[in-house]
mmCIF file of C-alpha atoms in Angstrom:
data_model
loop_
_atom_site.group_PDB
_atom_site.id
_atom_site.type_symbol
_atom_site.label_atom_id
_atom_site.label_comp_id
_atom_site.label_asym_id
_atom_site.label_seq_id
_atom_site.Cartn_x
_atom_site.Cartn_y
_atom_site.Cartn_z
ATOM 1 C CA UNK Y 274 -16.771 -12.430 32.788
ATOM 2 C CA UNK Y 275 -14.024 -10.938 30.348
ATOM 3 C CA UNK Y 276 -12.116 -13.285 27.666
ATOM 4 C CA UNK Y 277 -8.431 -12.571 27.385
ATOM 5 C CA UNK Y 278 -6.087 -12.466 24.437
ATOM 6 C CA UNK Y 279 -2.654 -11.297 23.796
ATOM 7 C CA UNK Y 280 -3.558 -9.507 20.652
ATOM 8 C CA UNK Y 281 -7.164 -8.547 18.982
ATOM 9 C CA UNK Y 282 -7.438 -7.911 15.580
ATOM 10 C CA UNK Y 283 -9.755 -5.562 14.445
ATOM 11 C CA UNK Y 284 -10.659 -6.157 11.068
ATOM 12 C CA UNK Y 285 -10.910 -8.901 8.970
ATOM 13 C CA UNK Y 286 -9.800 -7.618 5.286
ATOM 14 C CA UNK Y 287 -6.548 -8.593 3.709
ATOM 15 C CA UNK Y 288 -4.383 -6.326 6.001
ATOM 16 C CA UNK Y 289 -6.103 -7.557 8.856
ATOM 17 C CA UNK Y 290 -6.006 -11.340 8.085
ATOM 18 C CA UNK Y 291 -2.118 -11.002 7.368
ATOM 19 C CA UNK Y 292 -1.423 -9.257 10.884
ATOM 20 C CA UNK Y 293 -3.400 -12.307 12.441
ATOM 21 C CA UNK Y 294 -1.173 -14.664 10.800
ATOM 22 C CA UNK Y 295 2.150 -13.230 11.359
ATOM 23 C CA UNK Y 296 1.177 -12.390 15.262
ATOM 24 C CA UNK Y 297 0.133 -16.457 15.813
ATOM 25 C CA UNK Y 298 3.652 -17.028 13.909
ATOM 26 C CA UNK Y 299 5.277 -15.156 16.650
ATOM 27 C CA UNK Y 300 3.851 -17.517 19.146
ATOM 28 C CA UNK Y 301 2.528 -14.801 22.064
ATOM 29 C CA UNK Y 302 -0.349 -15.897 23.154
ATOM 30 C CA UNK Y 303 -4.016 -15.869 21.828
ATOM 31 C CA UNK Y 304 -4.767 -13.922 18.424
ATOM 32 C CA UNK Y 305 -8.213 -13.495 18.236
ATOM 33 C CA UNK Y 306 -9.765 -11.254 14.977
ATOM 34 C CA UNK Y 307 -12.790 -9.165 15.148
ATOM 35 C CA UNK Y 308 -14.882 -8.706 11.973
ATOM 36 C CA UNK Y 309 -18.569 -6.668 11.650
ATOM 37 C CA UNK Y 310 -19.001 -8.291 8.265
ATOM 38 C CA UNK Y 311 -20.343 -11.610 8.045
ATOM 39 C CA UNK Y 312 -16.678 -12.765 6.044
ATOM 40 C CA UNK Y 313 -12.915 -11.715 5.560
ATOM 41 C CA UNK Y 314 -12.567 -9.577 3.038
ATOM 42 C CA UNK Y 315 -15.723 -8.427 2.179
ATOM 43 C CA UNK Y 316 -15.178 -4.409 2.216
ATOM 44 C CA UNK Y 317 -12.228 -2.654 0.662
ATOM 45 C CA UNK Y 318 -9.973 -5.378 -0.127
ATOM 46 C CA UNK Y 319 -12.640 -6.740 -2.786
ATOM 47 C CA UNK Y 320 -13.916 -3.499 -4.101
ATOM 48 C CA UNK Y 321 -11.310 -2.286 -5.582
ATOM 49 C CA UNK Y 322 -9.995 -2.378 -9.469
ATOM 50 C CA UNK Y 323 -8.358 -5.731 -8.902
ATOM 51 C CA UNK Y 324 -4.559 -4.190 -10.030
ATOM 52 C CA UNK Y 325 -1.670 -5.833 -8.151
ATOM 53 C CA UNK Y 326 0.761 -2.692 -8.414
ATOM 54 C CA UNK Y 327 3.867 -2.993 -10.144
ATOM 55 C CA UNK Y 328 4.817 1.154 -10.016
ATOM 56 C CA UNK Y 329 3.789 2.308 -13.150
ATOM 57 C CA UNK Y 330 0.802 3.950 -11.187
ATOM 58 C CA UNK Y 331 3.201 6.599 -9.170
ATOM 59 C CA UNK Y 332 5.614 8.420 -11.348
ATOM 60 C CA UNK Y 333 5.290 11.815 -9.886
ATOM 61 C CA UNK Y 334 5.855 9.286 -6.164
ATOM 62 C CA UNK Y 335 9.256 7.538 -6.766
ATOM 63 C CA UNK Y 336 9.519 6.000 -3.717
ATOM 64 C CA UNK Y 337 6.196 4.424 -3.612
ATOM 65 C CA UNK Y 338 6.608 3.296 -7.116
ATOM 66 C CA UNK Y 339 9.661 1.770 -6.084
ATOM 67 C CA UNK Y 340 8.034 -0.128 -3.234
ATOM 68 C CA UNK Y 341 5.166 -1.247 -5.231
ATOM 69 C CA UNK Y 342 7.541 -2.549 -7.601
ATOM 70 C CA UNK Y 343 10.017 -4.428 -5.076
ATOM 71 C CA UNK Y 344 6.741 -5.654 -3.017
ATOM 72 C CA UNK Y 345 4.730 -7.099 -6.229
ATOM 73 C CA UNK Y 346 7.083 -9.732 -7.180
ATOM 74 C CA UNK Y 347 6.845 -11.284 -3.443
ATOM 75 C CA UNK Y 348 2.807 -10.698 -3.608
ATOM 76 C CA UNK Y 349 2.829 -12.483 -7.760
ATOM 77 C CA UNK Y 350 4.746 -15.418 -6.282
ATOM 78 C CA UNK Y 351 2.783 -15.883 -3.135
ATOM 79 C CA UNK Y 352 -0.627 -16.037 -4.910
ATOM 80 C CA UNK Y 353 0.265 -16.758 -7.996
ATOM 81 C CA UNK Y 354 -2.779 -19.119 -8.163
ATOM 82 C CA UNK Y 355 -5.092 -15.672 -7.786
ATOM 83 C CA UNK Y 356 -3.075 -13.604 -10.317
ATOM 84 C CA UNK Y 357 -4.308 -13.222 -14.215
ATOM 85 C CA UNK Y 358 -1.267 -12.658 -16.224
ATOM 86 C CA UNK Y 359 -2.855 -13.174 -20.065
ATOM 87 C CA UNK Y 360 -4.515 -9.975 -20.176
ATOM 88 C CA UNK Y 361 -1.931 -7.140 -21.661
ATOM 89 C CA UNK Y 362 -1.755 -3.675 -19.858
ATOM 90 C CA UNK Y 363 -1.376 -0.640 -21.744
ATOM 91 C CA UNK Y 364 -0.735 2.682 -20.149
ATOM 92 C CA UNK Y 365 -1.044 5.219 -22.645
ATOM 93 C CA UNK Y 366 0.023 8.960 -21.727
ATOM 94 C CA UNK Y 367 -2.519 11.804 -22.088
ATOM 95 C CA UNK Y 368 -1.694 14.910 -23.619
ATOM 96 C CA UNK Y 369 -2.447 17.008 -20.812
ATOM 97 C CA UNK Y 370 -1.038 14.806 -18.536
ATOM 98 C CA UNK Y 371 1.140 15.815 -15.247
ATOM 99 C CA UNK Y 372 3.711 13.314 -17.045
ATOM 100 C CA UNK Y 373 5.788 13.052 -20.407
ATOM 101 C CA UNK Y 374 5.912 10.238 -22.279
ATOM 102 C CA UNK Y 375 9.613 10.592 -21.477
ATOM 103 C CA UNK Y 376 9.572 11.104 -18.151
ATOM 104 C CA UNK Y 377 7.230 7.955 -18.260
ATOM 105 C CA UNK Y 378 9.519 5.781 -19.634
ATOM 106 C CA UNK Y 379 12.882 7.394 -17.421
ATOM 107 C CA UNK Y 380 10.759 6.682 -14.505
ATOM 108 C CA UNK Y 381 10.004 2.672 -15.287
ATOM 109 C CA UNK Y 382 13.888 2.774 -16.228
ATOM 110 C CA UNK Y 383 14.536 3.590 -12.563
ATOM 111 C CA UNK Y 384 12.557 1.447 -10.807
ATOM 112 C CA UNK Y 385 13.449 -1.943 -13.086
ATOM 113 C CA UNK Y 386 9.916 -2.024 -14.536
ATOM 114 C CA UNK Y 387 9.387 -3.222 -18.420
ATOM 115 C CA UNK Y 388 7.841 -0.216 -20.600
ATOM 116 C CA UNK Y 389 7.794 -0.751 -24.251
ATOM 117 C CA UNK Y 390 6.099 0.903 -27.178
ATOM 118 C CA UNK Y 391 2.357 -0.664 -27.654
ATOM 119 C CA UNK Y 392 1.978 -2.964 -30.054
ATOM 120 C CA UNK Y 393 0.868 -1.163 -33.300
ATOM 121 C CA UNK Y 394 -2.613 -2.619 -32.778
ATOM 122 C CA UNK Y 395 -3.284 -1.319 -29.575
ATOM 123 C CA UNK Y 396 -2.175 2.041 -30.101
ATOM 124 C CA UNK Y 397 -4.363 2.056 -33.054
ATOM 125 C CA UNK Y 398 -7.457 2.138 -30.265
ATOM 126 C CA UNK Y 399 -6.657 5.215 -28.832
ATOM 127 C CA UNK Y 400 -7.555 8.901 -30.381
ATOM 128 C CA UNK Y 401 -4.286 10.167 -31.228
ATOM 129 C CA UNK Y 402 -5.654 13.805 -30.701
ATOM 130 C CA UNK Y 403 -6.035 13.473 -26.741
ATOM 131 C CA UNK Y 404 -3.228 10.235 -26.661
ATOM 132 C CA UNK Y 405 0.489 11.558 -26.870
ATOM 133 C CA UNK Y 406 2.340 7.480 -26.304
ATOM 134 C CA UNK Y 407 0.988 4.155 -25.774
ATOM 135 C CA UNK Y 408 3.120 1.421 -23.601
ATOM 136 C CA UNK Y 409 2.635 -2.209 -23.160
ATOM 137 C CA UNK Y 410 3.357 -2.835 -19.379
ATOM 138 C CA UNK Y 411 4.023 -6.101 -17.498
ATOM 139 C CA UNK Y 412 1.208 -5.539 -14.422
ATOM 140 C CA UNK Y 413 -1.390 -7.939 -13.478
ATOM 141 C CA UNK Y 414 -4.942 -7.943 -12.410
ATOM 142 C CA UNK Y 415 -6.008 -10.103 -8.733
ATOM 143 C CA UNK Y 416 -8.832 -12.416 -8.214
ATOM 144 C CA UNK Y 417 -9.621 -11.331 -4.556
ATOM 145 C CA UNK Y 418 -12.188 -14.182 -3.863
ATOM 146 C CA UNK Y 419 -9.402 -16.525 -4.647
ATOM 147 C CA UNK Y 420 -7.315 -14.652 -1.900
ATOM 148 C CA UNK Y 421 -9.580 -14.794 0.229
ATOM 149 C CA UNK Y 422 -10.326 -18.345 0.261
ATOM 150 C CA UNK Y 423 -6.920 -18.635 0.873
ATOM 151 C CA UNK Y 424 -6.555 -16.851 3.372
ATOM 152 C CA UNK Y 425 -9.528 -18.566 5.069
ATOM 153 C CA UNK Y 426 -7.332 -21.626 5.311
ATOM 154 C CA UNK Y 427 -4.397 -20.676 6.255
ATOM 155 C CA UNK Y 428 -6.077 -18.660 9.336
ATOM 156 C CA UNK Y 429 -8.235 -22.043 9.960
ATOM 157 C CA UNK Y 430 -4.496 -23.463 9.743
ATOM 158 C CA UNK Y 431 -2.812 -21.406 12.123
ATOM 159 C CA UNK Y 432 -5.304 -21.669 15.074
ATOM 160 C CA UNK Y 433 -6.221 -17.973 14.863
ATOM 161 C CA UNK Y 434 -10.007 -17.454 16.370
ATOM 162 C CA UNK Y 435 -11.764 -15.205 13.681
ATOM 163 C CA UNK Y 436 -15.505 -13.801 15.174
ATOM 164 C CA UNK Y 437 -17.532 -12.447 11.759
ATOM 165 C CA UNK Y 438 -20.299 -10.402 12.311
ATOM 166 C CA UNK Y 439 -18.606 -9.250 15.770
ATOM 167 C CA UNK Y 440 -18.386 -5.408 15.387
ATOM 168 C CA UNK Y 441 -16.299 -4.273 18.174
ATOM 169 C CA UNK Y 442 -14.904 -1.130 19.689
ATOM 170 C CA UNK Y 443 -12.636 -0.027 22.386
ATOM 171 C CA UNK Y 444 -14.208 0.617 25.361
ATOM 172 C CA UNK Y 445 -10.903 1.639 27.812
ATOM 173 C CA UNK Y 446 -7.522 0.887 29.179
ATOM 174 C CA UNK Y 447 -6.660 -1.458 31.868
ATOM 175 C CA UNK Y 448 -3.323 -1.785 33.843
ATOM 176 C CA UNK Y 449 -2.258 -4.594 31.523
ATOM 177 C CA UNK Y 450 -4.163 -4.281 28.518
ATOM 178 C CA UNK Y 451 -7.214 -2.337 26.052
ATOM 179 C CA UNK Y 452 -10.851 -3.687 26.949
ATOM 180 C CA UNK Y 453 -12.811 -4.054 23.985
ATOM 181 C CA UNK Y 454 -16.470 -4.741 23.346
ATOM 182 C CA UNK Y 455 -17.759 -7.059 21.106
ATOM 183 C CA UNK Y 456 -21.890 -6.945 21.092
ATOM 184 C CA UNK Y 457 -22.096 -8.182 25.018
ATOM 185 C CA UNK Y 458 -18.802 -9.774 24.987
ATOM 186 C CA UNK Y 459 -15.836 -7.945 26.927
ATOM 187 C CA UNK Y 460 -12.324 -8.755 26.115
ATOM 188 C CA UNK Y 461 -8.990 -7.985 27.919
ATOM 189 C CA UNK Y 462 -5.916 -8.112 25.398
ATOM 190 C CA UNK Y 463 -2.413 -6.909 25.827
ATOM 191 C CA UNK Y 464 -2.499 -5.164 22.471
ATOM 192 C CA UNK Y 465 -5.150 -4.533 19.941
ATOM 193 C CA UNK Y 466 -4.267 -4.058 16.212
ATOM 194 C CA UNK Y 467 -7.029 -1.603 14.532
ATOM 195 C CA UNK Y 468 -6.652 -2.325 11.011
ATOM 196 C CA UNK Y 469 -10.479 -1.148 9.912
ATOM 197 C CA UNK Y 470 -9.253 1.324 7.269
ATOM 198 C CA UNK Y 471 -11.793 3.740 6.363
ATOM 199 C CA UNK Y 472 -12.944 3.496 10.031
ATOM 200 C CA UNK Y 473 -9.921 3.342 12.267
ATOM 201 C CA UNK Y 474 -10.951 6.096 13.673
ATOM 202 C CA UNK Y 475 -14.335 4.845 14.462
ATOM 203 C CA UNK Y 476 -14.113 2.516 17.300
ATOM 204 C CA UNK Y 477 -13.046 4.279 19.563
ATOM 205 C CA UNK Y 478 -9.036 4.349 19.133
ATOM 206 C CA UNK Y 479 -7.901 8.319 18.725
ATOM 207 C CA UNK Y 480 -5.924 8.540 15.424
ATOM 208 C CA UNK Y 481 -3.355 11.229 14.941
ATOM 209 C CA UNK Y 482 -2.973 11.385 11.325
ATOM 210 C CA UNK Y 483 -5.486 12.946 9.306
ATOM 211 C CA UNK Y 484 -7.171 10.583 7.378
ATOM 212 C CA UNK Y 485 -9.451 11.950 4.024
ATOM 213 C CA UNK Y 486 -11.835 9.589 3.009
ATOM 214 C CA UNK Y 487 -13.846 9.164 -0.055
ATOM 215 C CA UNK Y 488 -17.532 7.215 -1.105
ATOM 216 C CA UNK Y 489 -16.220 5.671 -4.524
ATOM 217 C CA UNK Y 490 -17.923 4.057 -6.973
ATOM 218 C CA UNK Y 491 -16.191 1.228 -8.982
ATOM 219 C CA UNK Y 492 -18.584 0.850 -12.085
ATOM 220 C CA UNK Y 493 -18.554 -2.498 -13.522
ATOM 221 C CA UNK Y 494 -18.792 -3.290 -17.589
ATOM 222 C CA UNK Y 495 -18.837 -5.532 -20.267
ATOM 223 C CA UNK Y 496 -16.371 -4.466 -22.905
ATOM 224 C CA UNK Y 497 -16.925 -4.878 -26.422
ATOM 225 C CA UNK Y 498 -14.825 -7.277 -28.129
ATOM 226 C CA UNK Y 499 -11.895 -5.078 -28.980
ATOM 227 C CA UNK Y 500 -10.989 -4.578 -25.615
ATOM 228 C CA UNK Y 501 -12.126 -7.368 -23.605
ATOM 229 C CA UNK Y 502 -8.889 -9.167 -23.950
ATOM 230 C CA UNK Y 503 -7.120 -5.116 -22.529
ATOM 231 C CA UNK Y 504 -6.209 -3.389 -19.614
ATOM 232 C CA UNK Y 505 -6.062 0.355 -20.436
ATOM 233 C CA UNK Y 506 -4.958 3.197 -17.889
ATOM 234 C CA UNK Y 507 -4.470 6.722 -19.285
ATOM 235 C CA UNK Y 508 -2.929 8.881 -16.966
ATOM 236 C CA UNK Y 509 -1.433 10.930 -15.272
ATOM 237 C CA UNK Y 510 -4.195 13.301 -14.187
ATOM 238 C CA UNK Y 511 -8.022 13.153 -14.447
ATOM 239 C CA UNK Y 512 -8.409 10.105 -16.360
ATOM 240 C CA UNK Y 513 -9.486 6.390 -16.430
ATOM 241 C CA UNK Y 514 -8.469 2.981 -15.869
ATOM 242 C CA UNK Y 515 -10.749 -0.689 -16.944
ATOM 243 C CA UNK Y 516 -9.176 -3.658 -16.488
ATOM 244 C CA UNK Y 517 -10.025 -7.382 -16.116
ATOM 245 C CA UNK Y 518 -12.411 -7.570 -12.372
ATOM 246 C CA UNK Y 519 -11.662 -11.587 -11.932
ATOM 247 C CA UNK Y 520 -14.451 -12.569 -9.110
ATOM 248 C CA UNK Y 521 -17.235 -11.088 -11.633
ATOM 249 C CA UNK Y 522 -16.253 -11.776 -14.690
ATOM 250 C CA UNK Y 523 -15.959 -8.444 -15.989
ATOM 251 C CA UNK Y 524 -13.942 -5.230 -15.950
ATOM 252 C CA UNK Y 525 -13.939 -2.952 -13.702
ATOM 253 C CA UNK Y 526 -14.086 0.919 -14.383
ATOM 254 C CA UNK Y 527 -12.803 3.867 -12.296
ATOM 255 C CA UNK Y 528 -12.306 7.663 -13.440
ATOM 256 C CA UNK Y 529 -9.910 9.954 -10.807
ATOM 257 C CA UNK Y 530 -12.737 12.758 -11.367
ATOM 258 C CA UNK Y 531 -16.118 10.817 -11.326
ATOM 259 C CA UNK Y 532 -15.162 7.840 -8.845
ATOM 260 C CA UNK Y 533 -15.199 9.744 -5.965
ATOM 261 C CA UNK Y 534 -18.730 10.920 -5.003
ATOM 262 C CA UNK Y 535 -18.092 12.984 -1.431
ATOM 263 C CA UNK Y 536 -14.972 13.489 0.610
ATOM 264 C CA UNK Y 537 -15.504 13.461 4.755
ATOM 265 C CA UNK Y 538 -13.389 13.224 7.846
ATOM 266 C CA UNK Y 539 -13.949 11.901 10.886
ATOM 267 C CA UNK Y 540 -15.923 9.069 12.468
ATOM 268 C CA UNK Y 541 -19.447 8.227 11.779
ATOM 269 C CA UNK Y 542 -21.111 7.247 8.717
ATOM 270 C CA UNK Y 543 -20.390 7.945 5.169
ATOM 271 C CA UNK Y 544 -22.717 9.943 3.478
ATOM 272 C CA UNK Y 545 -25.140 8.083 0.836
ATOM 273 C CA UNK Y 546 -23.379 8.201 -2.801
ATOM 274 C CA UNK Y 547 -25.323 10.153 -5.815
ATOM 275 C CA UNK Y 548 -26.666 8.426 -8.808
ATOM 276 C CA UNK Y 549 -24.360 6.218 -10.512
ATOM 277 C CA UNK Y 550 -21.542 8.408 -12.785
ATOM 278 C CA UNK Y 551 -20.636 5.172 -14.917
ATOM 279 C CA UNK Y 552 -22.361 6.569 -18.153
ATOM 280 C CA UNK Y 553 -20.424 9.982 -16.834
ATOM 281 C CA UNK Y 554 -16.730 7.430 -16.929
ATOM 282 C CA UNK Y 555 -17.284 5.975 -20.400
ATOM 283 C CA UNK Y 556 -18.416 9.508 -22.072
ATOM 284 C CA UNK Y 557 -15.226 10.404 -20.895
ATOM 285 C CA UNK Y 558 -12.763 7.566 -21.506
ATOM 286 C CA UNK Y 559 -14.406 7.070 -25.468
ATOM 287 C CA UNK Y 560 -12.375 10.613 -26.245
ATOM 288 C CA UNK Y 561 -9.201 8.475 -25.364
ATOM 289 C CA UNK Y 562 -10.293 5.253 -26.563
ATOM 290 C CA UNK Y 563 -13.526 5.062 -28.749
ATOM 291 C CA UNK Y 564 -14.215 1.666 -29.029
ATOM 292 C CA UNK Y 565 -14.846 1.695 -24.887
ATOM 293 C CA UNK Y 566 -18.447 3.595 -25.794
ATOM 294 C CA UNK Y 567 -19.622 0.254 -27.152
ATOM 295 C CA UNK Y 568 -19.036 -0.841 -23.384
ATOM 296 C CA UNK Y 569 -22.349 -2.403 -21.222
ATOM 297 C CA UNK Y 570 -22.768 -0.810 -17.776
ATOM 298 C CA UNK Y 571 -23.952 -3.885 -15.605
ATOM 299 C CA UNK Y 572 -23.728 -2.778 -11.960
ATOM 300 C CA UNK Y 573 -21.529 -0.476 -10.042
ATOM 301 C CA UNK Y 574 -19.941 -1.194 -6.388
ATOM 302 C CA UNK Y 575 -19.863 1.735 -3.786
ATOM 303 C CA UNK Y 576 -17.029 1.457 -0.996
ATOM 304 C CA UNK Y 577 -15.299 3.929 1.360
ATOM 305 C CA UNK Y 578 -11.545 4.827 0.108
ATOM 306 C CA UNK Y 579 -9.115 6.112 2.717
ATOM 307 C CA UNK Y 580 -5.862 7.873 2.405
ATOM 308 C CA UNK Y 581 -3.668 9.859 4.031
ATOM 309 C CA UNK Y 582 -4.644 13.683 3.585
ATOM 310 C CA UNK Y 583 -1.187 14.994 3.781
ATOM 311 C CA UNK Y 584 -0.230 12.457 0.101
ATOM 312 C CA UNK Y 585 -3.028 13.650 -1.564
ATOM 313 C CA UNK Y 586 -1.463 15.920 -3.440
ATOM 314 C CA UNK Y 587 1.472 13.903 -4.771
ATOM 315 C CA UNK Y 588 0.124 10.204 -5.098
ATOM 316 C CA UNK Y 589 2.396 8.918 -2.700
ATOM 317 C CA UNK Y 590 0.758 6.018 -0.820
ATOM 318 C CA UNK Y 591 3.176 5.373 2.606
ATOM 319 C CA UNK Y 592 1.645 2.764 5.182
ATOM 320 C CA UNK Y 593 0.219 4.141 8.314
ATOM 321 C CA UNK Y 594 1.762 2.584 11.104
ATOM 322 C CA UNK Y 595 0.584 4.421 14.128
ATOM 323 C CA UNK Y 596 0.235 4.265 18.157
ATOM 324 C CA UNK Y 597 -2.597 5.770 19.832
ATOM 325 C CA UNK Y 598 -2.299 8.761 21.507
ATOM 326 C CA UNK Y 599 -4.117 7.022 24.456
ATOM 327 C CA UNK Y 600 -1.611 3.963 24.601
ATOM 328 C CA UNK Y 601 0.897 2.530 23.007
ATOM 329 C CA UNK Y 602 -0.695 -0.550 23.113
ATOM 330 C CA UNK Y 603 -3.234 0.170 20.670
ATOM 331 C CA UNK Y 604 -1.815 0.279 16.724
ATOM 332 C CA UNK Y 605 -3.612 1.098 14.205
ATOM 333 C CA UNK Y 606 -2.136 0.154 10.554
ATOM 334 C CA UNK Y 607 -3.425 1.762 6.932
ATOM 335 C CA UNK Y 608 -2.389 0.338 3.686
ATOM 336 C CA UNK Y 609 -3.402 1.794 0.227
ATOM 337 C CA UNK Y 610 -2.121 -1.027 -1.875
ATOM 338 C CA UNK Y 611 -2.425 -5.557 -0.924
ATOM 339 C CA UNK Y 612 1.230 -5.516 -1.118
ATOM 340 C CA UNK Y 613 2.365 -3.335 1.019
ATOM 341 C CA UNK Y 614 1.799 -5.808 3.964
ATOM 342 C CA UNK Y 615 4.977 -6.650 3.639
ATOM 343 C CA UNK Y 616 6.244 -3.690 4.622
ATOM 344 C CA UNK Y 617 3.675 -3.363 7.542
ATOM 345 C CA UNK Y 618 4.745 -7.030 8.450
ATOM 346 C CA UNK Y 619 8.271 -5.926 8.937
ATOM 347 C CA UNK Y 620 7.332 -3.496 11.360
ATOM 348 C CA UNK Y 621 4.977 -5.343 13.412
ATOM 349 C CA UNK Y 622 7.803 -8.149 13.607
ATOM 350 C CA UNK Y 623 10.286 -5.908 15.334
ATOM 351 C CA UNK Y 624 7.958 -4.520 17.916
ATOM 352 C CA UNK Y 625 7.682 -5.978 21.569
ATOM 353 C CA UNK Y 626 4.551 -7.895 22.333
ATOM 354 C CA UNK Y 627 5.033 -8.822 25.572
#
C-alpha cells in the first residue's frame, strides 16, 4: 500500500531542508523529505570552502554579485551563530588577471560592498611580481555543522517527516500526483521537489537544462602562523583561494585549475578522482603568497560540483528553477551559492500547490 504526501522532498542538503520548511509553512498538506545519506547536509552543502558570498567573487557577473551581496546580509543575520567574522579577507588582484585592480574596486562601488587597500602588513605577504593590488574585504567564512544542527531543529520543529538513508527515485505519473520509490516503499505526492544537485538528473526526473558537473577536490591545510589568522583569494582567473574551514578546524584550499579533476554530463556515477593535486595548489599559490609553502596538507575532501553549462563561461551563478518536461508537477531547483535560497524561496512561495 502507497503513503501519500502533498509534497516530497528529494534531498536533504541545505537547499533541500529550506524548501521543506517553507512548504510545511504554507500549510498544504504532508511534507515529507527523502535523503540517501544517513544525515542533512552531508554532501555538497558541507564540502565546500565554507565562504558565505558577499559579491566580491563575480565581477565579470554583475548581477550575481549583486544578488550575493543583497542575499548575504539576510543569510549573516539568520545564522549569525554559524558565521566567523574575526578572520580578515584579502582579495588581492593577479597580474594576469581577467580583472583590474580598478575595475575591482568600481565593481564593489556598485554593488555597496567595502573594498579598501590591505593593510600594509598583509600586502607585504604577497610577491609583488605576480600581485598587481591587495584589498581587505568584509566577507565571512560558515560553520556548516552548526547549520546543520540548526536546521535539524527547526525541521524536528515544524513537523516535517525527514527519511535518511531513503534513496528514492521517480518511478511515474499518476492522475493526481508523481509516484516515487523509496527502497520498497511507494509514495503518491501531489508534487515532488528534486533538489539533489549534482544528481537531479539521476532519479529519474528529465532535466532540460544542461547541467556540467565536476569531481572536485577541496584540499584541507594547516597554515603556518602568518596566515592562519587570513583569508586570501587571488583572482580573477586560474588562481587560489584558503580560508578558515570552521567544522575542521582548518583551512580549506581550492585552485580554479587543479580542483576540478574530470568534467561529465549526464546521470550515473562520477568517475573516481586522480591522486590528490593539493601539493599541485600550494606550488602554485606560494608564487602569489610565499609564506603558504610552509602550509601542512592534512586530508583532502572529494565532492561532485554542478553548474549550469551555459554560465560557465562568465561566472554567473543564476538558480535553476525548473519543471519537468514530463509534468509540471515535478520541480527541480539548483543553487550554486547557501544564500541564494532566498531567491528560490520566493519562487516556490508564489507557485500553486494545490
Amino acid at each position: 500500500m502507497s503513503q501519500r504526501a502533498a509534497v516530497a522532498v528529494i534531498g536533504c542538503g541545505f537547499y533541500g531542508a529550506r524548501v521543506a520548511l517553507m512548504l510545511a509553512a504554507l500549510r498544504i498538506g504532508r511534507v515529507i523529505v527523502l535523503e540517501r545519506e544517513p544525515g542533512l547536509m552531508r554532501r555538497a552543502s558541507f564540502v565546500n570552502q565554507a565562504r558565505v558570498h558577499n559579491g566580491y567573487h563575480y565581477p565579470r557577473a554583475a548581477r550575481t554579485g549583486a544578488s550575493a551581496r543583497r542575499n548575504s546580509r539576510r543569510f549573516i543575520e539568520e545564522y549569525r551563530a554559524a558565521i566567523r567574522r574575526d578572520v580578515p579577507m584579502i582579495y588581492a588582484i593577479a597580474r594576469q588577471s581577467l580583472i583590474s585592480p580598478e575595475q575591482f574596486v568600481r565593481f564593489c562601488a556598485e554593488i555597496g560592498a567595502f573594498c579598501h587597500p590591505a593593510a600594509p602588513e598583509h600586502a607585504r605577504l604577497f610577491d609583488g611580481t605576480h600581485v598587481e593590488a591587495v584589498f581587505a574585504v568584509e566577507e565571512f567564512s560558515l560553520d556548516a555543522a552548526l547549520v546543520a544542527h540548526e536546521m535539524a531543529a527547526r525541521l524536528n520543529r515544524a513537523g516535517v517527516e525527514c527519511r535518511f538513508g531513503a534513496p528514492a527515485r521517480v518511478s511515474g505519473l499518476v492522475p493526481d500526483g508523481v509516484q516515487l520509490q523509496a527502497g520498497a516503499e511507494t509514495i503518491i505526492a501531489r508534487h515532488v521537489v528534486n533538489c539533489t544537485y549534482a544528481d537531479l538528473d539521476g532519479i529519474g526526473v528529465r532535466v532540460g537544462a544542461e547541467i556540467r558537473k565536476e569531481v572536485a577536490e577541496i584540499a584541507m591545510i594547516r597554515p603556518p602562523p602568518a596566515l592562519a589568522s587570513l583569508a586570501v583569494t587571488v583572482m580573477d582567473g586560474p588562481f587560489f583561494s584558503t580560508m578558515p574551514f570552521p567544522p575542521l578546524g582548518c583551512h580549506s584550499l581550492t585552485h580554479v585549475r587543479h580542483t576540478p579533476h574530470c568534467a561529465f554530463a549526464g546521470p550515473g556515477e562520477a568517475p573516481p578522482p586522480g591522486p590528490s593535486r593539493s601539493a599541485l595548489m600550494l606550488r602554485d599559490a606560494a608564487r602569489f603568497l610565499p609564506a603558504i609553502e610552509k602550509a601542512e596538507t592534512l586530508r583532502s575532501l572529494y565532492e561532485i560540483k554542478a553548474v549550469l553549462q551555459a554560465t560557465e563561461d562568465n561566472d554567473a551563478r543564476p538558480i535553476l528553477l525548473e519543471a519537468s518536461p514530463d509534468s509540471p508537477r515535478i520541480l527541480s531547483v539548483l543553487g550554486s551559492k547557501l544564500d541564494n535560497v532566498y531567491d528560490v524561496e520566493a519562487l516556490l512561495a508564489a507557485r500553486a500547490w494545490d
